[in-house]
Amino acid sequence: MALKFIDEVEVQDKVVIARFDFNVPLDKKDLSKITDTTRIDMALETIKYLLDNGAKKLILMSHLGRPKGKVNLDYTLEPVATYLANKLEQDVVLTESCLDRGIKTLLTLNESKIILLQNLRFHPEEEQGNQEFAKALASYADIYVNDAFGTAHRKHASTYTINGYFKDKAYGGFLMKKEILALSKIVEKPKAPFVAIVGGAKVSDKIKIIERLIVNVDHLLIGGAMAYPFLVAKGFDVGNSMCTQDDVKLAKKILMSSSKSKVVLPIDHIVSKEFGGKPEICNTVEIGGDKMALDIGPATINLYNEKLAGAQTVLWNGPMGLFENNDYAKGTLAIAKTLSEMENAFTLVGGGDSVSAVMQSGLADKMGHVSTGGGASLEFIEEGTLPGVQALRFGIDLN
Ligand code: AMP
């Protein structure tokens, strides 16, 4: 069954309930201030489409932070309501809770076209995926839209269970559509040559993704602290670089697989005597006893550029070094630059810190797709789909 998106349904005069990811960072000193509105901005296309196409009422829902099932006004969606009202130039009514008795009345009034339900996670039932809670949310609307790709890996009431109450009336929003189409290009039949670049800090967090990718890729370039367990597994001394015995075991497993020749590791490094200390070049794979590697070196950048040349599909997850510190950001920025210049390839940057690096470098719009789904993007690549996406496509059986 094909997944349906909102541009395939008539929304005129319908009451629509739509799940977004408005989980924006707030200023720690002034919780009424949003420090980065990207997530709300990404939802505007779907919201505007629904309004422009005549939806009778729009009920928006999201979580914010981790209030752990209790009302905690530090996590009120009030700043989101204010920002949305400004952007849409319309009133946005924030309810006191998702189960407010007044909601049914609001739905009968001509005014209050846009209603934002208060933080879903003020209710423990949300994260439990509770059916009664999902049913109550569903009772407000004629159709359901899920545009919260970033939470589609969770089986929560508003992202998963609710689909059971909207048989053939559940649709993906535009952000969901963009993410699924882009990630599917990597997961289904990536055009060869396919190169994956995996960096960041912990092998254990990325082992599944590596195991999945290594089958399809032509080259798997490993950078960042991820590289050192692999170098140790190959018998090199990496000095004081970040490396645990557990990660070495996982690296050994990959290096014993039949695809081991696809793994490409750093051949030189930028090192320091202390974390974030004065940088030095180390021209050899092996790193002296009192040094730690904090970035890939210039010869490695050249080697990785050679492997990337001519690729048709590139996936990048995780920085090549301690990129938050300028002294150790060169490897990460070099990869960002190379990808930004690969006009004939489909380049996808997915998950966490490589996304921040690409945003900081100002090269985001030069990439084929920058997936902002964090954990959801990684899980999609690992599993080929997500619970929230499956539920949209097939519905769920309620017991
Ligand atoms: P991850 O969340 O697994 O993608 O890891 C990202 C973090 O790994 C970033 O904060 C980087 O600064 C850090 N990182 C990358 N390479 C290194 C390295 N060589 N040594 C220490 N930390 C690193």
Coordinates of C-alpha atoms and ligand atoms in Angstrom, one line a residue:
M1 CA 0.0 0.0 0.0
A2 CA 1.4 3.4 -1.0
L3 CA 1.9 6.0 1.6
K4 CA -0.4 9.0 1.0
F5 CA 0.6 12.6 1.4
I6 CA -1.6 15.6 1.9
D7 CA -1.4 16.8 -1.7
E8 CA -3.4 13.6 -2.6
V9 CA -6.5 14.4 -0.5
E10 CA -9.2 17.1 -0.5
V11 CA -8.8 19.1 2.7
Q12 CA -11.6 21.7 1.9
D13 CA -13.9 22.0 4.9
K14 CA -12.2 19.2 6.8
V15 CA -11.1 19.4 10.4
V16 CA -7.4 18.4 10.4
I17 CA -5.3 17.3 13.3
A18 CA -1.6 17.4 12.4
R19 CA 1.5 16.3 14.4
F20 CA 4.6 18.4 14.0
D21 CA 8.0 18.4 15.7
F22 CA 8.1 21.8 17.4
N23 CA 10.7 20.6 19.8
V24 CA 12.8 23.8 19.5
P25 CA 15.7 24.8 21.8
L26 CA 14.8 27.6 24.3
D27 CA 17.1 30.2 25.8
K28 CA 18.1 28.8 29.2
K29 CA 17.9 32.2 30.9
D30 CA 14.6 33.2 29.3
L31 CA 12.4 30.2 28.4
S32 CA 10.0 32.3 26.4
K33 CA 12.7 32.8 23.8
I34 CA 13.3 30.3 21.0
T35 CA 17.0 30.1 20.1
D36 CA 16.5 28.3 16.8
T37 CA 13.2 28.2 15.0
T38 CA 14.2 25.9 12.2
R39 CA 11.9 23.1 13.2
I40 CA 8.8 25.4 13.2
D41 CA 9.9 27.0 9.9
M42 CA 10.1 23.5 8.4
A43 CA 6.5 22.9 9.3
L44 CA 5.2 26.0 7.7
E45 CA 4.8 24.6 4.2
T46 CA 2.4 22.0 5.4
I47 CA 0.5 24.3 7.7
K48 CA 0.1 27.0 4.9
Y49 CA -0.9 24.3 2.4
L50 CA -3.7 23.1 4.7
L51 CA -4.9 26.7 5.3
D52 CA -4.7 27.7 1.7
N53 CA -6.7 24.7 0.6
G54 CA -9.6 25.4 2.8
A55 CA -9.2 23.3 5.9
K56 CA -12.1 24.2 8.2
K57 CA -10.0 23.9 11.4
L58 CA -6.4 23.1 12.0
I59 CA -5.4 21.4 15.3
L60 CA -1.7 21.4 15.7
M61 CA 0.1 19.1 18.1
S62 CA 3.7 18.6 19.3
H63 CA 5.9 17.8 22.2
L64 CA 8.6 20.1 23.6
G65 CA 11.5 18.9 25.8
R66 CA 11.2 16.1 28.4
P67 CA 8.5 17.1 30.9
K68 CA 8.2 13.3 31.7
G69 CA 4.4 13.1 31.7
K70 CA 3.8 16.0 34.1
V71 CA 2.6 19.5 33.6
N72 CA 5.8 21.7 33.7
L73 CA 5.3 25.2 32.4
D74 CA 9.0 25.4 31.6
Y75 CA 8.0 23.4 28.6
T76 CA 4.8 25.2 27.6
L77 CA 4.2 25.6 23.8
E78 CA 3.3 29.2 24.4
P79 CA 6.5 30.6 22.6
V80 CA 5.7 28.3 19.7
A81 CA 2.1 29.6 19.6
T82 CA 3.4 33.2 19.5
Y83 CA 5.9 32.5 16.8
L84 CA 3.4 30.7 14.6
A85 CA 0.8 33.5 15.1
N86 CA 3.4 36.0 13.8
K87 CA 4.5 33.9 10.9
L88 CA 0.9 33.0 9.8
E89 CA -0.5 36.4 10.6
Q90 CA -3.5 34.7 12.3
D91 CA -4.5 33.9 15.9
V92 CA -3.3 30.7 17.3
V93 CA -5.2 29.5 20.3
L94 CA -3.1 27.5 22.8
T95 CA -5.2 25.0 24.8
E96 CA -4.5 24.4 28.5
S97 CA -4.1 20.7 27.9
C98 CA -4.6 18.2 25.1
L99 CA -7.7 16.9 26.8
D100 CA -9.2 20.3 27.6
R101 CA -13.0 20.2 27.7
G102 CA -13.1 23.6 25.9
I103 CA -11.5 22.1 22.7
K104 CA -14.8 20.6 21.5
T105 CA -16.4 24.1 22.0
L106 CA -13.5 25.8 20.2
L107 CA -14.2 23.5 17.2
T108 CA -17.8 24.8 16.9
L109 CA -16.8 28.4 16.8
N110 CA -16.1 30.3 13.6
E111 CA -13.1 32.1 15.1
S112 CA -10.1 30.2 16.4
K113 CA -9.3 28.5 13.1
I114 CA -5.8 27.4 14.3
I115 CA -5.7 25.5 17.6
L116 CA -2.4 24.4 19.1
L117 CA -2.7 21.7 21.7
Q118 CA -0.5 22.2 24.8
N119 CA 2.6 19.9 25.1
L120 CA 1.6 16.3 24.4
R121 CA 4.2 15.1 26.9
F122 CA 2.5 16.7 29.8
H123 CA 0.4 13.5 29.6
P124 CA 2.2 10.2 30.4
E125 CA -0.1 8.5 28.0
E126 CA 1.6 10.1 25.0
E127 CA 4.9 8.3 25.4
Q128 CA 3.1 5.1 26.5
G129 CA 1.3 5.1 23.1
N130 CA -2.0 4.9 25.1
Q131 CA -5.1 4.0 23.1
E132 CA -7.6 6.1 25.1
F133 CA -5.4 9.2 24.8
A134 CA -4.9 8.6 21.0
K135 CA -8.7 8.1 20.6
A136 CA -9.4 11.4 22.4
L137 CA -7.0 13.2 20.1
A138 CA -8.5 11.6 17.1
S139 CA -12.0 12.5 18.2
Y140 CA -11.3 16.2 17.3
A141 CA -10.8 15.8 13.6
D142 CA -11.8 14.3 10.2
I143 CA -8.3 13.6 9.0
Y144 CA -4.8 13.1 10.5
V145 CA -1.5 14.5 9.1
N146 CA 1.9 13.5 10.4
D147 CA 4.7 15.8 9.5
A148 CA 6.9 15.0 12.5
F149 CA 9.6 13.0 10.8
G150 CA 11.9 13.6 13.8
T151 CA 9.7 11.7 16.1
A152 CA 8.5 9.0 13.6
H153 CA 10.8 6.5 15.2
R154 CA 8.7 6.6 18.4
K155 CA 5.6 4.5 19.0
H156 CA 3.9 7.3 20.8
A157 CA 0.1 8.1 20.9
S158 CA 0.2 11.1 18.5
T159 CA 2.7 9.6 16.1
Y160 CA 1.7 5.9 16.0
T161 CA -1.4 4.8 17.9
I162 CA -3.6 7.6 16.5
N163 CA -3.3 6.0 13.1
G164 CA -5.6 3.3 14.3
Y165 CA -8.4 5.8 14.5
F166 CA -7.9 7.2 11.0
K167 CA -8.2 4.2 8.7
D168 CA -7.6 5.6 5.1
K169 CA -7.6 9.1 6.5
A170 CA -4.0 9.4 7.6
Y171 CA -1.5 11.4 5.4
G172 CA 2.1 12.4 5.5
G173 CA 3.0 16.2 5.4
F174 CA 5.5 17.8 3.1
L175 CA 8.5 17.4 5.4
M176 CA 7.7 13.8 5.9
K177 CA 7.5 13.4 2.1
K178 CA 10.9 15.1 1.5
E179 CA 12.6 13.0 4.2
I180 CA 11.2 9.7 3.1
L181 CA 11.9 10.3 -0.6
A182 CA 15.5 11.4 0.1
L183 CA 16.3 8.6 2.6
S184 CA 14.7 6.0 0.3
K185 CA 17.3 6.9 -2.4
I186 CA 20.0 5.7 0.0
V187 CA 18.1 2.8 1.5
E188 CA 16.5 1.2 -1.6
K189 CA 18.6 1.3 -4.8
P190 CA 21.5 3.8 -4.3
K191 CA 23.1 4.7 -7.6
A192 CA 26.6 3.4 -7.8
P193 CA 29.3 4.2 -7.1
F194 CA 28.0 4.7 -3.5
V195 CA 30.3 6.1 -0.8
A196 CA 29.4 6.4 2.8
I197 CA 31.3 8.6 5.3
V198 CA 30.8 7.7 8.9
G199 CA 32.3 9.8 11.7
G200 CA 31.5 10.9 15.2
A201 CA 32.4 9.5 18.5
K202 CA 31.1 6.0 19.2
V203 CA 31.2 2.8 17.2
S204 CA 28.5 1.2 19.3
D205 CA 26.0 3.9 18.3
K206 CA 26.7 3.4 14.6
I207 CA 27.4 -0.3 14.3
K208 CA 24.0 -1.1 12.9
I209 CA 24.2 1.6 10.3
I210 CA 27.7 0.4 9.3
E211 CA 26.6 -3.2 9.0
R212 CA 23.7 -2.2 6.8
L213 CA 25.7 0.2 4.6
I214 CA 28.7 -1.9 4.1
V215 CA 26.8 -4.3 1.9
N216 CA 25.8 -1.7 -0.7
V217 CA 28.7 0.8 -0.6
D218 CA 31.7 0.9 -2.8
H219 CA 33.7 2.6 -0.1
L220 CA 33.1 3.2 3.6
L221 CA 35.2 6.2 4.8
I222 CA 35.6 6.3 8.6
G223 CA 36.7 9.4 10.4
G224 CA 36.4 11.1 13.7
A225 CA 36.9 9.2 16.9
M226 CA 35.1 6.3 15.2
A227 CA 38.4 5.6 13.3
Y228 CA 40.6 4.7 16.3
P229 CA 39.0 1.5 17.4
F230 CA 39.3 0.4 13.7
L231 CA 43.0 1.3 13.7
V232 CA 43.6 -0.5 17.0
A233 CA 41.7 -3.5 15.6
K234 CA 44.2 -3.5 12.7
G235 CA 47.1 -3.5 15.2
F236 CA 48.1 0.2 15.2
D237 CA 49.0 2.2 18.3
V238 CA 46.6 5.2 18.6
G239 CA 48.2 6.8 21.7
N240 CA 45.6 8.5 23.9
S241 CA 43.0 8.8 21.2
M242 CA 39.4 8.1 22.2
C243 CA 38.9 4.3 22.0
T244 CA 37.2 1.7 24.2
Q245 CA 37.8 -2.1 24.2
D246 CA 34.1 -2.7 23.4
D247 CA 34.4 -0.5 20.3
V248 CA 37.6 -2.3 19.2
K249 CA 35.6 -5.6 19.5
L250 CA 32.8 -4.2 17.2
A251 CA 35.4 -2.8 14.8
K252 CA 37.1 -6.3 14.6
K253 CA 33.8 -7.8 13.7
I254 CA 33.4 -5.5 10.8
L255 CA 37.0 -6.0 9.7
M256 CA 36.4 -9.7 9.6
S257 CA 33.4 -9.4 7.3
S258 CA 33.6 -10.2 3.6
S259 CA 33.2 -6.5 2.8
K260 CA 36.3 -5.5 4.9
S261 CA 38.2 -4.2 1.8
K262 CA 35.6 -1.4 1.5
V263 CA 36.6 0.2 4.8
V264 CA 39.0 3.2 4.4
L265 CA 40.7 4.5 7.5
P266 CA 42.8 7.7 8.2
I267 CA 46.5 7.6 7.2
D268 CA 47.5 10.7 9.1
H269 CA 46.0 12.9 11.8
I270 CA 45.9 16.2 13.6
V271 CA 47.0 15.4 17.2
S272 CA 47.4 17.1 20.5
K273 CA 48.8 16.3 23.9
E274 CA 45.5 17.3 25.5
F275 CA 41.9 17.4 24.5
G276 CA 41.5 20.6 22.5
G277 CA 45.2 21.6 23.1
K278 CA 47.7 22.9 20.6
P279 CA 47.4 21.0 17.2
E280 CA 50.2 19.2 15.5
I281 CA 50.3 17.1 12.4
C282 CA 51.1 13.4 12.7
N283 CA 52.2 12.1 9.3
T284 CA 51.9 8.4 10.2
V285 CA 48.9 6.1 10.8
E286 CA 50.5 5.3 14.2
I287 CA 50.1 7.9 16.9
G288 CA 52.8 8.5 19.6
G289 CA 51.9 7.3 23.2
D290 CA 51.2 10.7 24.8
K291 CA 49.2 12.2 21.9
M292 CA 45.5 12.0 20.9
A293 CA 44.1 12.4 17.4
L294 CA 41.4 15.0 17.1
D295 CA 41.0 15.4 13.4
I296 CA 41.9 13.6 10.1
G297 CA 45.1 14.9 8.5
P298 CA 45.7 16.5 5.1
A299 CA 46.8 13.2 3.4
T300 CA 43.6 11.5 4.7
I301 CA 41.5 14.4 3.3
N302 CA 43.2 13.8 -0.1
L303 CA 42.6 10.1 0.1
Y304 CA 38.9 10.6 1.0
N305 CA 38.5 13.1 -1.8
E306 CA 39.9 10.5 -4.3
K307 CA 37.5 7.9 -3.0
L308 CA 34.6 10.4 -3.4
A309 CA 35.5 11.4 -6.9
G310 CA 32.9 10.1 -9.4
A311 CA 30.5 8.8 -6.7
Q312 CA 26.8 9.0 -7.7
T313 CA 25.5 8.6 -4.2
V314 CA 27.1 9.9 -1.0
L315 CA 25.8 9.5 2.6
W316 CA 27.5 11.4 5.4
N317 CA 26.9 10.9 9.1
G318 CA 29.2 12.2 11.8
P319 CA 32.0 14.8 11.9
M320 CA 35.7 13.9 11.0
G321 CA 37.0 15.4 14.2
L322 CA 36.4 17.7 17.2
F323 CA 34.9 20.1 14.8
E324 CA 33.4 22.4 17.5
N325 CA 37.0 23.6 17.9
N326 CA 38.4 25.5 14.9
D327 CA 41.8 23.9 15.2
Y328 CA 40.2 20.5 14.6
A329 CA 37.4 21.4 12.1
K330 CA 39.4 21.2 8.8
G331 CA 38.7 17.6 8.1
T332 CA 34.9 18.0 8.6
L333 CA 34.8 21.3 6.6
A334 CA 36.9 19.7 3.8
I335 CA 34.3 16.9 3.5
A336 CA 31.5 19.4 3.5
K337 CA 33.2 21.4 0.7
T338 CA 33.8 18.3 -1.4
L339 CA 30.2 17.2 -1.1
S340 CA 28.9 20.6 -1.9
E341 CA 30.8 20.6 -5.2
M342 CA 29.6 17.1 -6.3
E343 CA 26.9 18.4 -8.6
N344 CA 26.2 15.1 -10.4
A345 CA 25.9 13.1 -7.2
F346 CA 23.0 12.7 -4.8
T347 CA 24.5 13.8 -1.5
L348 CA 22.7 13.2 1.8
V349 CA 23.8 14.5 5.2
G350 CA 22.0 12.7 7.9
G351 CA 21.9 12.7 11.7
G352 CA 23.3 14.9 14.4
D353 CA 26.6 16.7 14.3
S354 CA 27.4 16.5 10.7
V355 CA 24.2 18.3 10.1
S356 CA 25.3 21.1 12.5
A357 CA 28.7 21.2 10.7
V358 CA 27.0 21.6 7.3
M359 CA 24.7 24.3 8.7
Q360 CA 27.6 26.2 10.2
S361 CA 29.7 26.0 7.1
G362 CA 26.8 27.6 5.1
L363 CA 26.9 24.8 2.6
A364 CA 23.6 23.2 3.5
D365 CA 21.8 24.3 0.4
K366 CA 24.5 22.8 -1.8
M367 CA 23.7 19.3 -0.5
G368 CA 21.1 17.0 -2.1
H369 CA 19.4 16.6 1.2
V370 CA 20.1 17.5 4.8
S371 CA 18.1 15.2 6.9
T372 CA 17.2 17.0 10.2
G373 CA 15.5 13.9 11.7
G374 CA 18.5 13.1 14.0
G375 CA 17.8 9.6 15.6
A376 CA 14.9 9.1 13.2
S377 CA 17.1 9.6 10.1
L378 CA 19.6 7.1 11.5
E379 CA 16.9 4.5 12.3
F380 CA 15.4 4.9 8.8
I381 CA 18.7 4.1 7.2
E382 CA 19.2 1.1 9.6
E383 CA 15.7 -0.3 9.2
G384 CA 14.6 1.0 5.9
T385 CA 11.5 2.5 7.5
L386 CA 10.1 3.8 10.8
P387 CA 7.2 2.8 13.1
G388 CA 5.4 6.1 12.5
V389 CA 5.8 5.8 8.7
Q390 CA 4.6 2.2 8.7
A391 CA 1.6 3.2 10.8
L392 CA 0.8 6.0 8.3
R393 CA 1.0 3.5 5.4
F394 CA -0.7 0.5 6.8
G395 CA -2.6 1.8 9.9
I396 CA -2.4 -0.2 13.1
D397 CA -4.5 -2.9 14.6
L398 CA -6.2 -1.7 17.8
N399 CA -7.0 -4.4 20.4
Ligands
AMP1 P1 28.4 11.6 17.2 O1 27.3 12.2 18.0 O2 28.7 10.2 17.5 O3 28.2 12.0 15.7 O4 29.7 12.4 17.7 C1 30.0 13.7 17.5 C2 31.0 14.2 18.5 O5 32.2 13.5 18.3 C3 31.3 15.6 18.2 O6 31.1 16.3 19.4 C4 32.8 15.6 17.9 O7 33.5 16.7 18.5 C5 33.3 14.3 18.5 N1 34.5 13.8 17.9 C6 34.7 13.6 16.6 N2 36.0 13.2 16.4 C7 36.6 13.2 17.6 C8 37.9 12.9 18.0 N3 38.9 12.5 17.2 N4 38.2 12.9 19.3 C9 37.2 13.3 20.2 N5 36.0 13.7 19.9 C10 35.7 13.6 18.6

